Amino acid sequence: MVTIKSEHEIELMRAAGLALATVHKQLEEYVKPGISTFELDRICEKLIRGLGCLPSFKGYEGFPASACISVNEEVVHGIPSRNRILREGDIVSIDTGTIYKGWQSDAARTHAVGKVSGEARDLIDRTRQSFFEGIKMAVAGNHVNDIGRAIEDYISPFGYGIVEDLVGHGIGQEMHEEPEVPNFTCARRGMKLRKNMTIAVEPMINLGTWEVIEGGNGWTYVTADGKYSAHYENTLLIREEEPEVLSLLPEEKKLYGVK
Ligand code: MG
């Protein structure tokens, strides 16, 4: 079911989103060579709870942590581990979510660990930019698949692979609601976007092939060719003119030129 949110519900989702943006910003300083993904998750959960929210990922379909932390060829749903130590040159995607008074926000960032290769840096930057290209289409009256087409139009010239097995989604009181939000061109236009719908747009972009395989642990997806993958996600509110990005800080919105 697609839910159209009331102004009061939107206020609660703004609060969940602002907390989540704060968590991501504060986590940045801990992303350094030598830290384990377990430790990053522990800090993430502490930050979320410290801001009066609940970690939406913890226990979701049995997921054991507050954040999915995916390193290098891991695409999404990496399970934090004491044995996974970040090293100089890695790239790490942190995907996490908050619940504030029953309302959800979902966002992901990919970070460079220390100094990374030029191709890794470009992948991270272009994956982020593909989100901002995609959401230009995320306005009332357009269709949901217009977003994916814009992402693909931006990404294709770089020769990267766009993950197709996983897509963005509606969000509200549940983390995953209708509609699905693909990051690629579809034959159909998909559902019409309406004012006060809330969706999570989350391009997952691979340096090589678009193909992914499920890793051995039942959760983690990895690229089929072992090359790097990046992920960038925010929760959005659909409006008439341009969307409101709920999970960015005011200074980040200014930096990226979004509302
Ligand atoms: Mg998501």
mmCIF file of C-alpha atoms and ligand atoms in Angstrom:
data_model
loop_
_atom_site.group_PDB
_atom_site.id
_atom_site.type_symbol
_atom_site.label_atom_id
_atom_site.label_comp_id
_atom_site.label_asym_id
_atom_site.label_seq_id
_atom_site.Cartn_x
_atom_site.Cartn_y
_atom_site.Cartn_z
ATOM 1 C CA MET A 1 0.000 0.000 0.000
ATOM 2 C CA VAL A 2 1.234 3.496 -0.808
ATOM 3 C CA THR A 3 0.622 5.961 1.960
ATOM 4 C CA ILE A 4 0.271 9.688 1.514
ATOM 5 C CA LYS A 5 1.578 11.311 4.669
ATOM 6 C CA SER A 6 -0.167 14.009 6.677
ATOM 7 C CA GLU A 7 1.729 17.158 7.679
ATOM 8 C CA HIS A 8 2.049 15.818 11.212
ATOM 9 C CA GLU A 9 3.466 12.517 9.968
ATOM 10 C CA ILE A 10 5.861 14.415 7.715
ATOM 11 C CA GLU A 11 7.105 16.367 10.737
ATOM 12 C CA LEU A 12 7.932 13.102 12.486
ATOM 13 C CA MET A 13 9.692 11.789 9.366
ATOM 14 C CA ARG A 14 11.685 15.043 9.205
ATOM 15 C CA ALA A 15 12.808 14.437 12.780
ATOM 16 C CA ALA A 16 13.782 10.834 11.974
ATOM 17 C CA GLY A 17 15.636 12.064 8.886
ATOM 18 C CA LEU A 18 17.503 14.847 10.653
ATOM 19 C CA ALA A 19 18.650 12.392 13.326
ATOM 20 C CA LEU A 20 19.794 9.969 10.639
ATOM 21 C CA ALA A 21 21.687 12.698 8.758
ATOM 22 C CA THR A 22 23.391 13.611 12.035
ATOM 23 C CA VAL A 23 24.354 9.989 12.687
ATOM 24 C CA HIS A 24 25.897 9.637 9.232
ATOM 25 C CA LYS A 25 27.819 12.892 9.609
ATOM 26 C CA GLN A 26 29.150 11.914 13.030
ATOM 27 C CA LEU A 27 30.109 8.423 11.859
ATOM 28 C CA GLU A 28 32.366 9.896 9.166
ATOM 29 C CA GLU A 29 35.123 10.743 11.620
ATOM 30 C CA TYR A 30 35.331 7.116 12.803
ATOM 31 C CA VAL A 31 35.873 5.723 9.305
ATOM 32 C CA LYS A 32 39.623 5.186 9.458
ATOM 33 C CA PRO A 33 42.095 2.371 8.836
ATOM 34 C CA GLY A 34 42.159 0.001 11.822
ATOM 35 C CA ILE A 35 38.531 0.211 12.959
ATOM 36 C CA SER A 36 36.349 -2.893 12.711
ATOM 37 C CA THR A 37 32.921 -2.809 11.125
ATOM 38 C CA PHE A 38 31.615 -4.165 14.450
ATOM 39 C CA GLU A 39 32.933 -1.087 16.238
ATOM 40 C CA LEU A 40 31.415 1.237 13.623
ATOM 41 C CA ASP A 41 28.054 -0.441 14.120
ATOM 42 C CA ARG A 42 28.327 -0.122 17.889
ATOM 43 C CA ILE A 43 29.011 3.610 17.553
ATOM 44 C CA CYS A 44 26.168 3.946 15.039
ATOM 45 C CA GLU A 45 23.654 2.368 17.399
ATOM 46 C CA LYS A 46 24.812 4.538 20.275
ATOM 47 C CA LEU A 47 24.425 7.690 18.159
ATOM 48 C CA ILE A 48 20.932 6.678 17.005
ATOM 49 C CA ARG A 49 19.721 5.958 20.531
ATOM 50 C CA GLY A 50 21.428 9.100 21.827
ATOM 51 C CA LEU A 51 19.241 11.147 19.481
ATOM 52 C CA GLY A 52 16.059 9.584 20.866
ATOM 53 C CA CYS A 53 15.506 7.184 17.956
ATOM 54 C CA LEU A 54 15.462 3.432 17.514
ATOM 55 C CA PRO A 55 17.741 1.620 15.053
ATOM 56 C CA SER A 56 15.321 0.318 12.415
ATOM 57 C CA PHE A 57 17.703 -2.266 10.973
ATOM 58 C CA LYS A 58 18.318 -4.075 14.255
ATOM 59 C CA GLY A 59 16.290 -7.261 14.217
ATOM 60 C CA TYR A 60 14.708 -6.433 10.841
ATOM 61 C CA GLU A 61 13.976 -9.864 9.400
ATOM 62 C CA GLY A 62 16.571 -11.086 11.873
ATOM 63 C CA PHE A 63 19.384 -8.703 10.865
ATOM 64 C CA PRO A 64 21.831 -8.717 13.783
ATOM 65 C CA ALA A 65 23.082 -5.113 13.723
ATOM 66 C CA SER A 66 22.015 -1.456 13.512
ATOM 67 C CA ALA A 67 23.855 -0.786 10.265
ATOM 68 C CA CYS A 68 24.651 -2.714 7.125
ATOM 69 C CA ILE A 69 28.353 -2.131 6.556
ATOM 70 C CA SER A 70 29.620 -3.286 3.172
ATOM 71 C CA VAL A 71 33.288 -3.132 2.195
ATOM 72 C CA ASN A 72 34.744 -2.966 -1.344
ATOM 73 C CA GLU A 73 33.070 -5.682 -3.474
ATOM 74 C CA GLU A 74 30.242 -6.019 -0.962
ATOM 75 C CA VAL A 75 27.252 -4.202 -2.459
ATOM 76 C CA VAL A 76 24.784 -4.075 0.420
ATOM 77 C CA HIS A 77 23.706 -5.886 3.608
ATOM 78 C CA GLY A 78 27.217 -6.397 4.949
ATOM 79 C CA ILE A 79 27.092 -7.749 8.497
ATOM 80 C CA PRO A 80 29.321 -5.878 10.939
ATOM 81 C CA SER A 81 32.096 -8.082 12.265
ATOM 82 C CA ARG A 82 34.928 -7.844 14.779
ATOM 83 C CA ASN A 83 37.121 -9.540 12.172
ATOM 84 C CA ARG A 84 36.473 -7.057 9.393
ATOM 85 C CA ILE A 85 39.048 -4.348 9.905
ATOM 86 C CA LEU A 86 39.032 -1.382 7.530
ATOM 87 C CA ARG A 87 42.281 -0.813 5.688
ATOM 88 C CA GLU A 88 43.727 2.141 3.814
ATOM 89 C CA GLY A 89 42.331 2.130 0.278
ATOM 90 C CA ASP A 90 39.056 0.358 1.127
ATOM 91 C CA ILE A 91 35.695 1.869 0.379
ATOM 92 C CA VAL A 92 32.938 1.296 2.927
ATOM 93 C CA SER A 93 29.193 1.719 2.566
ATOM 94 C CA ILE A 94 27.200 2.371 5.709
ATOM 95 C CA ASP A 95 23.444 1.931 5.388
ATOM 96 C CA THR A 96 21.347 2.558 8.475
ATOM 97 C CA GLY A 97 17.931 3.751 9.554
ATOM 98 C CA THR A 98 16.132 5.488 12.378
ATOM 99 C CA ILE A 99 12.652 5.299 13.828
ATOM 100 C CA TYR A 100 11.286 8.383 15.590
ATOM 101 C CA LYS A 101 7.890 8.009 17.269
ATOM 102 C CA GLY A 102 7.068 5.191 14.893
ATOM 103 C CA TRP A 103 8.221 6.922 11.681
ATOM 104 C CA GLN A 104 11.193 5.807 9.657
ATOM 105 C CA SER A 105 14.128 7.210 7.759
ATOM 106 C CA ASP A 106 16.662 5.261 5.685
ATOM 107 C CA ALA A 107 19.963 6.508 4.246
ATOM 108 C CA ALA A 108 23.332 5.213 3.070
ATOM 109 C CA ARG A 109 26.737 6.754 2.407
ATOM 110 C CA THR A 110 29.909 5.311 0.917
ATOM 111 C CA HIS A 111 33.201 6.543 2.348
ATOM 112 C CA ALA A 112 36.821 6.276 1.320
ATOM 113 C CA VAL A 113 39.056 4.752 4.000
ATOM 114 C CA GLY A 114 42.172 6.902 4.029
ATOM 115 C CA LYS A 115 43.580 7.439 0.564
ATOM 116 C CA VAL A 116 41.827 5.454 -2.161
ATOM 117 C CA SER A 117 42.472 4.968 -5.865
ATOM 118 C CA GLY A 118 41.186 7.505 -8.362
ATOM 119 C CA GLU A 119 38.716 4.999 -9.778
ATOM 120 C CA ALA A 120 37.337 4.275 -6.295
ATOM 121 C CA ARG A 121 37.006 8.006 -5.557
ATOM 122 C CA ASP A 122 35.209 8.575 -8.866
ATOM 123 C CA LEU A 123 32.852 5.663 -8.217
ATOM 124 C CA ILE A 124 31.866 7.086 -4.828
ATOM 125 C CA ASP A 125 31.369 10.620 -6.200
ATOM 126 C CA ARG A 126 29.435 9.549 -9.275
ATOM 127 C CA THR A 127 27.200 7.206 -7.300
ATOM 128 C CA ARG A 128 26.300 10.124 -5.029
ATOM 129 C CA GLN A 129 25.750 12.407 -8.000
ATOM 130 C CA SER A 130 23.500 9.819 -9.686
ATOM 131 C CA PHE A 131 21.156 10.130 -6.705
ATOM 132 C CA PHE A 132 20.925 13.895 -7.198
ATOM 133 C CA GLU A 133 20.377 13.456 -10.940
ATOM 134 C CA GLY A 134 17.638 10.906 -10.269
ATOM 135 C CA ILE A 135 15.738 12.966 -7.732
ATOM 136 C CA LYS A 136 15.370 15.869 -10.154
ATOM 137 C CA MET A 137 12.595 13.691 -11.588
ATOM 138 C CA ALA A 138 11.085 12.899 -8.179
ATOM 139 C CA VAL A 139 8.210 15.380 -8.325
ATOM 140 C CA ALA A 140 4.446 14.996 -8.174
ATOM 141 C CA GLY A 141 3.001 14.124 -11.565
ATOM 142 C CA ASN A 142 6.081 12.257 -12.803
ATOM 143 C CA HIS A 143 6.243 8.492 -12.613
ATOM 144 C CA VAL A 144 8.469 6.530 -10.281
ATOM 145 C CA ASN A 145 10.522 4.998 -13.092
ATOM 146 C CA ASP A 146 11.475 8.445 -14.410
ATOM 147 C CA ILE A 147 13.904 8.508 -11.468
ATOM 148 C CA GLY A 148 15.693 5.331 -12.568
ATOM 149 C CA ARG A 149 15.936 6.511 -16.144
ATOM 150 C CA ALA A 150 17.669 9.703 -15.008
ATOM 151 C CA ILE A 151 20.082 7.691 -12.858
ATOM 152 C CA GLU A 152 20.888 5.376 -15.764
ATOM 153 C CA ASP A 153 21.301 8.276 -18.212
ATOM 154 C CA TYR A 154 23.872 9.809 -15.881
ATOM 155 C CA ILE A 155 25.710 6.554 -15.015
ATOM 156 C CA SER A 156 25.832 4.809 -18.413
ATOM 157 C CA PRO A 157 28.572 6.948 -20.010
ATOM 158 C CA PHE A 158 30.976 5.907 -17.233
ATOM 159 C CA GLY A 159 30.584 2.231 -18.129
ATOM 160 C CA TYR A 160 29.571 1.255 -14.596
ATOM 161 C CA GLY A 161 27.119 -1.499 -13.752
ATOM 162 C CA ILE A 162 23.822 -0.558 -12.121
ATOM 163 C CA VAL A 163 22.587 -3.159 -9.653
ATOM 164 C CA GLU A 164 19.163 -4.460 -10.651
ATOM 165 C CA ASP A 165 18.507 -7.075 -7.976
ATOM 166 C CA LEU A 166 17.883 -4.422 -5.343
ATOM 167 C CA VAL A 167 15.883 -1.213 -5.629
ATOM 168 C CA GLY A 168 14.653 1.782 -3.653
ATOM 169 C CA HIS A 169 11.288 1.778 -1.943
ATOM 170 C CA GLY A 170 8.458 3.627 -0.331
ATOM 171 C CA ILE A 171 8.956 4.325 3.378
ATOM 172 C CA GLY A 172 6.810 5.474 6.284
ATOM 173 C CA GLN A 173 5.824 3.514 9.353
ATOM 174 C CA GLU A 174 7.402 0.551 7.604
ATOM 175 C CA MET A 175 10.932 0.656 6.252
ATOM 176 C CA HIS A 176 9.857 -0.949 2.991
ATOM 177 C CA GLU A 177 6.551 0.133 1.479
ATOM 178 C CA GLU A 178 5.296 0.405 -2.071
ATOM 179 C CA PRO A 179 6.307 1.472 -4.623
ATOM 180 C CA GLU A 180 9.576 -0.112 -5.700
ATOM 181 C CA VAL A 181 12.005 2.524 -6.987
ATOM 182 C CA PRO A 182 14.405 1.027 -9.561
ATOM 183 C CA ASN A 183 17.717 2.712 -10.348
ATOM 184 C CA PHE A 184 17.567 1.827 -14.039
ATOM 185 C CA THR A 185 15.365 2.259 -17.084
ATOM 186 C CA CYS A 186 12.215 0.144 -17.135
ATOM 187 C CA ALA A 187 9.802 -0.477 -19.991
ATOM 188 C CA ARG A 188 6.920 0.742 -17.830
ATOM 189 C CA ARG A 189 6.734 4.186 -16.278
ATOM 190 C CA GLY A 190 5.626 2.798 -12.927
ATOM 191 C CA MET A 191 3.378 4.412 -10.386
ATOM 192 C CA LYS A 192 2.569 8.101 -10.592
ATOM 193 C CA LEU A 193 4.258 10.132 -7.872
ATOM 194 C CA ARG A 194 1.944 12.132 -5.651
ATOM 195 C CA LYS A 195 2.488 14.979 -3.243
ATOM 196 C CA ASN A 196 3.422 13.806 0.276
ATOM 197 C CA MET A 197 4.509 10.331 -0.752
ATOM 198 C CA THR A 198 7.815 9.397 0.880
ATOM 199 C CA ILE A 199 10.366 7.202 -0.861
ATOM 200 C CA ALA A 200 13.957 6.089 -0.411
ATOM 201 C CA VAL A 201 16.089 6.447 -3.550
ATOM 202 C CA GLU A 202 19.274 4.387 -3.370
ATOM 203 C CA PRO A 203 21.499 3.824 -6.386
ATOM 204 C CA MET A 204 23.912 0.906 -6.010
ATOM 205 C CA ILE A 205 26.620 1.274 -8.640
ATOM 206 C CA ASN A 206 29.391 -1.188 -9.499
ATOM 207 C CA LEU A 207 32.773 -0.425 -11.015
ATOM 208 C CA GLY A 208 32.405 -3.447 -13.307
ATOM 209 C CA THR A 209 29.502 -5.740 -14.029
ATOM 210 C CA TRP A 210 25.972 -4.973 -12.850
ATOM 211 C CA GLU A 211 25.635 -8.584 -11.742
ATOM 212 C CA VAL A 212 25.661 -9.426 -8.063
ATOM 213 C CA ILE A 213 25.631 -12.666 -6.130
ATOM 214 C CA GLU A 214 24.441 -13.396 -2.648
ATOM 215 C CA GLY A 215 27.384 -13.995 -0.383
ATOM 216 C CA GLY A 216 27.648 -17.048 1.819
ATOM 217 C CA ASN A 217 26.078 -15.553 4.955
ATOM 218 C CA GLY A 218 22.509 -15.291 3.629
ATOM 219 C CA TRP A 219 22.555 -11.487 3.723
ATOM 220 C CA THR A 220 25.440 -9.848 1.942
ATOM 221 C CA TYR A 221 25.399 -9.197 -1.800
ATOM 222 C CA VAL A 222 28.751 -8.975 -3.581
ATOM 223 C CA THR A 223 29.677 -8.007 -7.124
ATOM 224 C CA ALA A 224 29.984 -10.997 -9.446
ATOM 225 C CA ASP A 225 33.416 -9.829 -10.665
ATOM 226 C CA GLY A 226 34.782 -8.813 -7.262
ATOM 227 C CA LYS A 227 35.148 -5.153 -8.223
ATOM 228 C CA TYR A 228 34.098 -2.264 -5.974
ATOM 229 C CA SER A 229 30.504 -1.188 -5.427
ATOM 230 C CA ALA A 230 29.164 2.084 -3.988
ATOM 231 C CA HIS A 231 25.791 3.008 -2.505
ATOM 232 C CA TYR A 232 24.129 6.324 -1.743
ATOM 233 C CA GLU A 233 20.650 6.745 -0.345
ATOM 234 C CA ASN A 234 18.310 9.278 1.188
ATOM 235 C CA THR A 235 14.681 9.422 2.226
ATOM 236 C CA LEU A 236 12.657 11.908 0.174
ATOM 237 C CA LEU A 237 9.374 13.715 0.437
ATOM 238 C CA ILE A 238 7.591 14.190 -2.884
ATOM 239 C CA ARG A 239 6.371 17.731 -3.502
ATOM 240 C CA GLU A 240 5.025 19.663 -6.480
ATOM 241 C CA GLU A 241 8.190 21.543 -7.430
ATOM 242 C CA GLU A 242 11.167 19.619 -6.127
ATOM 243 C CA PRO A 243 11.511 16.914 -3.518
ATOM 244 C CA GLU A 244 12.552 17.574 0.047
ATOM 245 C CA VAL A 245 15.492 15.410 1.088
ATOM 246 C CA LEU A 246 14.650 14.361 4.619
ATOM 247 C CA SER A 247 17.931 12.666 5.555
ATOM 248 C CA LEU A 248 20.457 15.412 4.805
ATOM 249 C CA LEU A 249 21.701 18.168 7.117
ATOM 250 C CA PRO A 250 20.868 21.770 6.163
ATOM 251 C CA GLU A 251 24.504 22.429 5.177
ATOM 252 C CA GLU A 252 24.557 19.290 3.017
ATOM 253 C CA LYS A 253 21.370 20.396 1.235
ATOM 254 C CA LYS A 254 23.022 23.721 0.541
ATOM 255 C CA LEU A 255 26.175 22.003 -0.721
ATOM 256 C CA TYR A 256 24.245 19.746 -3.106
ATOM 257 C CA GLY A 257 21.711 22.389 -4.123
ATOM 258 C CA VAL A 258 18.602 20.550 -2.961
ATOM 259 C CA LYS A 259 15.665 21.414 -0.770
HETATM 260 MG MG MG B 1 16.741 1.543 1.648
#
